[in-house]
């Protein structure tokens, strides 16, 4: 059974597009990345999956349960971290954590204590006194303390310093090794590349590509580095062309036969053809599609 399955999931705000025709499959136990810049539709997708907003079309299931009909049963099995956390004023951190656990009718004190210690979160502070980073830590503990089967995280590291980001991802990797499915929405490509096994790219409410990171990096784009002289203007599919004292470097998404012909006609002293990293793949999809 898949953890998340959507077919043609669509959300419009009046005439304004939120997401359109989203097809996603996230297997149980996946560490899945959802990549896109601000405004691409990541948060709309997540809020629709959680039943916080109603879809305009399509269908979606979480653990085989319909997101509209079975919302309560779904939320019992999910931990959600919104991009921006909001708390009732006047409460202390420990009271926020107790309220979150109480809403789920669970005793989460042991796990919450461990998480607070690892994230260096002072539970005696009032929420209105917290920095952005400590507000985010509080939201993280609320999302993780009941040990859900699925974690849906929307831009989870904004506000965290590098040391806390490192500790946070170590916690996620530990949970994932124990079988927790993680759906990580981010515009920070390094977070996806260093932690996820599969990912989907979204732009303007539509999925551009989806698959394993290895599959995404092999979809028709190469990083070319050469020393010498080649007529790149005769090549179609050249992107991100840069010149330096050592030679030329560019992404190439055209026919390999055409590239080899241009190289043979030029004067090449040195050449390397490699797989691009995730950031280069991401830029390729956003420039071409």
Tab-separated table of C-alpha atoms in Angstrom:
chain	number	residue	atom	x	y	z
A	1	UNK	CA	0.000	0.000	0.000
A	2	UNK	CA	1.250	3.493	-0.853
A	3	UNK	CA	1.567	6.123	1.852
A	4	UNK	CA	0.360	8.859	-0.525
A	5	UNK	CA	-1.416	8.425	-3.855
A	6	UNK	CA	-2.914	11.258	-5.915
A	7	UNK	CA	-4.585	11.192	-9.316
A	8	UNK	CA	-5.301	14.458	-11.096
A	9	UNK	CA	-5.432	16.375	-7.817
A	10	UNK	CA	-6.482	19.952	-8.579
A	11	UNK	CA	-7.192	23.052	-6.529
A	12	UNK	CA	-8.358	26.408	-7.844
A	13	UNK	CA	-9.023	29.522	-5.734
A	14	UNK	CA	-11.818	30.954	-7.854
A	15	UNK	CA	-10.116	31.412	-11.198
A	16	UNK	CA	-6.617	31.376	-9.712
A	17	UNK	CA	-4.625	28.191	-10.129
A	18	UNK	CA	-3.315	26.486	-7.007
A	19	UNK	CA	-2.374	23.037	-8.329
A	20	UNK	CA	-3.525	21.192	-11.438
A	21	UNK	CA	-3.511	17.501	-12.347
A	22	UNK	CA	-1.095	16.403	-9.617
A	23	UNK	CA	-0.166	12.711	-9.941
A	24	UNK	CA	2.062	11.530	-7.099
A	25	UNK	CA	2.943	8.180	-5.560
A	26	UNK	CA	4.875	7.991	-2.285
A	27	UNK	CA	5.581	4.464	-1.075
A	28	UNK	CA	5.514	3.458	2.563
A	29	UNK	CA	8.961	3.949	4.050
A	30	UNK	CA	10.033	6.490	1.414
A	31	UNK	CA	12.050	9.591	2.233
A	32	UNK	CA	10.405	11.703	-0.458
A	33	UNK	CA	11.357	15.216	-1.525
A	34	UNK	CA	8.897	17.724	-2.972
A	35	UNK	CA	10.904	20.406	-4.766
A	36	UNK	CA	9.812	23.790	-6.009
A	37	UNK	CA	10.276	27.516	-5.456
A	38	UNK	CA	7.894	29.631	-3.392
A	39	UNK	CA	4.499	29.812	-5.082
A	40	UNK	CA	4.948	26.581	-7.049
A	41	UNK	CA	2.067	24.810	-5.274
A	42	UNK	CA	3.872	22.809	-2.584
A	43	UNK	CA	1.866	24.111	0.378
A	44	UNK	CA	-1.417	23.923	-1.534
A	45	UNK	CA	-0.715	20.259	-2.303
A	46	UNK	CA	0.044	19.519	1.340
A	47	UNK	CA	-2.999	21.354	2.702
A	48	UNK	CA	-5.225	19.564	0.233
A	49	UNK	CA	-3.776	16.181	1.222
A	50	UNK	CA	-4.453	16.921	4.888
A	51	UNK	CA	-8.033	18.011	4.241
A	52	UNK	CA	-7.341	21.587	5.352
A	53	UNK	CA	-8.698	22.800	2.011
A	54	UNK	CA	-11.058	21.019	-0.364
A	55	UNK	CA	-9.810	19.945	-3.798
A	56	UNK	CA	-11.480	21.271	-6.936
A	57	UNK	CA	-10.929	17.981	-8.754
A	58	UNK	CA	-9.091	14.683	-8.789
A	59	UNK	CA	-8.658	12.292	-5.901
A	60	UNK	CA	-6.081	11.426	-3.248
A	61	UNK	CA	-5.521	8.749	-0.642
A	62	UNK	CA	-3.236	8.430	2.360
A	63	UNK	CA	-2.628	4.839	3.464
A	64	UNK	CA	-5.488	3.885	1.156
A	65	UNK	CA	-7.900	6.242	2.955
A	66	UNK	CA	-9.759	8.968	1.088
A	67	UNK	CA	-8.596	12.450	2.104
A	68	UNK	CA	-12.147	13.803	2.330
A	69	UNK	CA	-14.133	10.861	3.668
A	70	UNK	CA	-11.490	9.523	6.093
A	71	UNK	CA	-9.798	12.738	7.217
A	72	UNK	CA	-9.968	11.999	10.951
A	73	UNK	CA	-8.486	8.509	10.570
A	74	UNK	CA	-5.723	9.937	8.363
A	75	UNK	CA	-4.772	12.677	10.817
A	76	UNK	CA	-4.393	10.088	13.589
A	77	UNK	CA	-1.511	8.566	11.622
A	78	UNK	CA	0.159	11.755	10.369
A	79	UNK	CA	2.500	14.349	11.828
A	80	UNK	CA	2.336	17.742	10.110
A	81	UNK	CA	4.828	20.585	10.320
A	82	UNK	CA	3.544	23.774	8.620
A	83	UNK	CA	5.954	26.269	7.114
A	84	UNK	CA	4.858	28.855	9.686
A	85	UNK	CA	3.900	27.802	13.210
A	86	UNK	CA	1.287	29.651	15.267
A	87	UNK	CA	0.529	29.065	18.952
A	88	UNK	CA	-1.949	30.376	21.521
A	89	UNK	CA	-0.383	33.385	23.305
A	90	UNK	CA	0.370	33.141	26.993
A	91	UNK	CA	1.219	29.425	26.863
A	92	UNK	CA	4.575	27.960	27.760
A	93	UNK	CA	6.287	25.504	25.460
A	94	UNK	CA	5.545	22.538	27.722
A	95	UNK	CA	1.845	23.488	27.726
A	96	UNK	CA	1.807	23.622	23.925
A	97	UNK	CA	3.350	20.142	23.789
A	98	UNK	CA	0.876	18.824	26.371
A	99	UNK	CA	-2.050	20.314	24.452
A	100	UNK	CA	-0.850	18.730	21.200
A	101	UNK	CA	-0.462	15.334	22.873
A	102	UNK	CA	-3.805	15.682	24.635
A	103	UNK	CA	-5.622	16.335	21.365
A	104	UNK	CA	-4.320	12.959	20.228
A	105	UNK	CA	-5.161	11.335	23.576
A	106	UNK	CA	-1.570	10.123	23.961
A	107	UNK	CA	1.081	10.339	26.646
A	108	UNK	CA	4.044	11.722	24.690
A	109	UNK	CA	6.125	12.980	27.607
A	110	UNK	CA	9.038	10.571	27.144
A	111	UNK	CA	9.457	11.173	23.410
A	112	UNK	CA	8.834	14.905	23.783
A	113	UNK	CA	11.520	15.125	26.468
A	114	UNK	CA	14.049	13.341	24.263
A	115	UNK	CA	13.276	15.594	21.303
A	116	UNK	CA	13.481	18.774	23.405
A	117	UNK	CA	16.849	17.697	24.738
A	118	UNK	CA	18.251	16.956	21.290
A	119	UNK	CA	16.901	20.209	19.850
A	120	UNK	CA	17.947	22.251	22.916
A	121	UNK	CA	14.418	23.533	23.436
A	122	UNK	CA	13.606	25.241	26.762
A	123	UNK	CA	10.057	24.163	27.635
A	124	UNK	CA	9.658	26.793	30.381
A	125	UNK	CA	9.632	29.721	27.936
A	126	UNK	CA	6.433	31.439	26.841
A	127	UNK	CA	5.727	31.086	23.146
A	128	UNK	CA	5.604	34.852	22.527
A	129	UNK	CA	9.171	35.092	23.873
A	130	UNK	CA	10.529	32.513	21.437
A	131	UNK	CA	12.805	33.262	18.527
A	132	UNK	CA	11.822	32.029	15.069
A	133	UNK	CA	14.149	29.062	15.495
A	134	UNK	CA	12.680	28.034	18.846
A	135	UNK	CA	9.140	28.410	17.498
A	136	UNK	CA	10.113	26.040	14.707
A	137	UNK	CA	11.610	23.582	17.238
A	138	UNK	CA	8.351	23.654	19.203
A	139	UNK	CA	6.396	22.851	16.047
A	140	UNK	CA	8.818	20.039	15.215
A	141	UNK	CA	8.280	18.389	18.597
A	142	UNK	CA	4.496	18.723	18.211
A	143	UNK	CA	4.708	16.982	14.832
A	144	UNK	CA	7.038	14.171	15.945
A	145	UNK	CA	6.227	13.432	19.587
A	146	UNK	CA	3.344	11.010	18.889
A	147	UNK	CA	5.606	8.977	16.544
A	148	UNK	CA	3.360	9.087	13.436
A	149	UNK	CA	3.580	6.693	10.503
A	150	UNK	CA	3.790	9.586	8.031
A	151	UNK	CA	5.544	12.920	8.493
A	152	UNK	CA	4.528	15.771	6.182
A	153	UNK	CA	6.998	18.616	6.537
A	154	UNK	CA	6.540	21.967	4.789
A	155	UNK	CA	9.792	23.980	4.601
A	156	UNK	CA	10.845	22.539	7.973
A	157	UNK	CA	14.297	24.104	8.436
A	158	UNK	CA	13.506	27.811	8.005
A	159	UNK	CA	14.718	29.549	11.146
A	160	UNK	CA	16.948	26.688	12.343
A	161	UNK	CA	20.683	27.303	12.632
A	162	UNK	CA	23.028	24.863	10.821
A	163	UNK	CA	23.708	22.755	13.927
A	164	UNK	CA	19.999	22.330	14.619
A	165	UNK	CA	19.353	21.541	10.958
A	166	UNK	CA	21.943	18.767	11.171
A	167	UNK	CA	20.364	17.338	14.327
A	168	UNK	CA	16.859	17.630	12.858
A	169	UNK	CA	17.776	15.616	9.772
A	170	UNK	CA	19.522	13.021	11.900
A	171	UNK	CA	16.255	12.576	13.818
A	172	UNK	CA	14.374	12.218	10.529
A	173	UNK	CA	16.822	9.626	9.211
A	174	UNK	CA	16.444	7.640	12.439
A	175	UNK	CA	12.658	7.702	12.105
A	176	UNK	CA	12.877	6.722	8.443
A	177	UNK	CA	15.112	3.737	9.237
A	178	UNK	CA	12.396	2.558	11.624
A	179	UNK	CA	9.804	2.694	8.848
A	180	UNK	CA	8.351	6.210	9.062
A	181	UNK	CA	7.430	7.684	5.678
A	182	UNK	CA	8.709	11.239	5.259
A	183	UNK	CA	7.328	13.756	2.759
A	184	UNK	CA	9.681	16.741	2.749
A	185	UNK	CA	8.652	19.908	0.918
A	186	UNK	CA	11.524	22.306	0.331
A	187	UNK	CA	13.081	24.803	-2.046
A	188	UNK	CA	16.539	24.045	-0.558
A	189	UNK	CA	17.911	21.539	-3.058
A	190	UNK	CA	20.783	20.378	-0.849
A	191	UNK	CA	18.265	19.176	1.772
A	192	UNK	CA	16.610	16.968	-0.835
A	193	UNK	CA	19.850	15.692	-2.349
A	194	UNK	CA	21.449	14.783	0.980
A	195	UNK	CA	18.433	13.113	2.589
A	196	UNK	CA	15.822	11.904	0.111
A	197	UNK	CA	15.742	8.774	-2.025
A	198	UNK	CA	12.925	9.899	-4.328
A	199	UNK	CA	11.575	13.298	-5.323
A	200	UNK	CA	9.134	15.229	-7.486
A	201	UNK	CA	9.605	18.666	-9.026
A	202	UNK	CA	6.684	21.103	-9.209
A	203	UNK	CA	6.323	24.354	-11.141
A	204	UNK	CA	3.250	26.573	-11.489
A	205	UNK	CA	1.049	23.914	-9.905
A	206	UNK	CA	2.123	21.046	-12.173
A	207	UNK	CA	4.525	18.154	-11.674
A	208	UNK	CA	7.512	18.430	-14.025
A	209	UNK	CA	9.227	15.163	-13.120
A	210	UNK	CA	9.148	12.457	-10.473
A	211	UNK	CA	11.313	9.460	-9.613
A	212	UNK	CA	14.443	8.418	-7.764
A	213	UNK	CA	17.192	11.023	-7.528
A	214	UNK	CA	19.300	8.815	-9.772
A	215	UNK	CA	16.531	8.675	-12.394
A	216	UNK	CA	16.012	12.423	-12.286
A	217	UNK	CA	19.706	13.103	-12.791
A	218	UNK	CA	19.810	10.843	-15.850
A	219	UNK	CA	16.887	12.342	-17.747
A	220	UNK	CA	18.633	13.662	-20.817
A	221	UNK	CA	20.950	16.333	-19.390
A	222	UNK	CA	24.736	16.150	-18.990
A	223	UNK	CA	27.380	18.478	-17.577
A	224	UNK	CA	30.045	19.115	-20.259
A	225	UNK	CA	33.473	20.542	-19.403
A	226	UNK	CA	36.053	21.062	-22.134
A	227	UNK	CA	39.327	22.809	-22.818
A	228	UNK	CA	39.761	24.048	-26.366
A	229	UNK	CA	37.483	25.554	-28.991
A	230	UNK	CA	34.013	24.300	-29.980
A	231	UNK	CA	31.202	26.100	-31.812
A	232	UNK	CA	28.484	25.844	-29.143
A	233	UNK	CA	26.179	28.115	-31.162
A	234	UNK	CA	25.726	25.248	-33.614
A	235	UNK	CA	24.362	23.044	-30.824
A	236	UNK	CA	20.751	22.961	-29.693
A	237	UNK	CA	20.113	22.140	-26.032
A	238	UNK	CA	23.018	24.141	-24.547
A	239	UNK	CA	22.236	25.747	-21.176
A	240	UNK	CA	24.160	27.578	-18.483
A	241	UNK	CA	27.138	28.217	-20.789
A	242	UNK	CA	30.185	29.549	-18.951
A	243	UNK	CA	33.685	30.428	-20.130
A	244	UNK	CA	36.843	30.543	-18.053
A	245	UNK	CA	40.609	30.456	-18.507
A	246	UNK	CA	40.393	26.643	-18.454
A	247	UNK	CA	37.788	26.444	-21.230
A	248	UNK	CA	34.005	26.104	-21.462
A	249	UNK	CA	31.374	24.445	-19.287
A	250	UNK	CA	27.659	23.922	-19.971
A	251	UNK	CA	24.606	21.724	-19.475
A	252	UNK	CA	23.644	19.790	-22.582
A	253	UNK	CA	20.157	18.406	-23.211
A	254	UNK	CA	20.405	17.742	-26.957
A	255	UNK	CA	21.301	14.750	-29.100
A	256	UNK	CA	24.607	13.095	-28.225
A	257	UNK	CA	25.355	12.547	-31.937
A	258	UNK	CA	25.117	16.294	-32.518
A	259	UNK	CA	27.440	17.005	-29.594
A	260	UNK	CA	30.040	14.514	-30.779
A	261	UNK	CA	29.958	16.047	-34.253
A	262	UNK	CA	30.579	19.534	-32.860
A	263	UNK	CA	33.415	18.251	-30.683
A	264	UNK	CA	35.027	16.469	-33.640
A	265	UNK	CA	34.829	19.645	-35.754
A	266	UNK	CA	36.416	21.751	-33.029
A	267	UNK	CA	39.763	21.737	-31.302
A	268	UNK	CA	39.395	19.918	-27.997
A	269	UNK	CA	42.395	19.334	-25.724
A	270	UNK	CA	40.471	17.915	-22.767
A	271	UNK	CA	36.882	16.795	-22.187
A	272	UNK	CA	34.687	15.484	-19.365
A	273	UNK	CA	31.014	14.441	-19.543
A	274	UNK	CA	29.380	13.859	-16.159
A	275	UNK	CA	25.977	13.514	-14.523
A	276	UNK	CA	24.744	16.862	-13.146
A	277	UNK	CA	23.871	17.361	-9.509
A	278	UNK	CA	20.277	17.881	-8.382
A	279	UNK	CA	20.478	21.671	-8.528
A	280	UNK	CA	21.547	21.535	-12.171
A	281	UNK	CA	18.754	19.066	-12.990
A	282	UNK	CA	16.255	21.350	-11.262
A	283	UNK	CA	17.422	24.383	-13.246
A	284	UNK	CA	17.293	22.334	-16.447
A	285	UNK	CA	13.640	21.446	-15.917
A	286	UNK	CA	12.699	24.986	-14.992
A	287	UNK	CA	14.419	26.502	-18.041
A	288	UNK	CA	13.312	23.941	-20.629
A	289	UNK	CA	9.770	22.892	-19.629
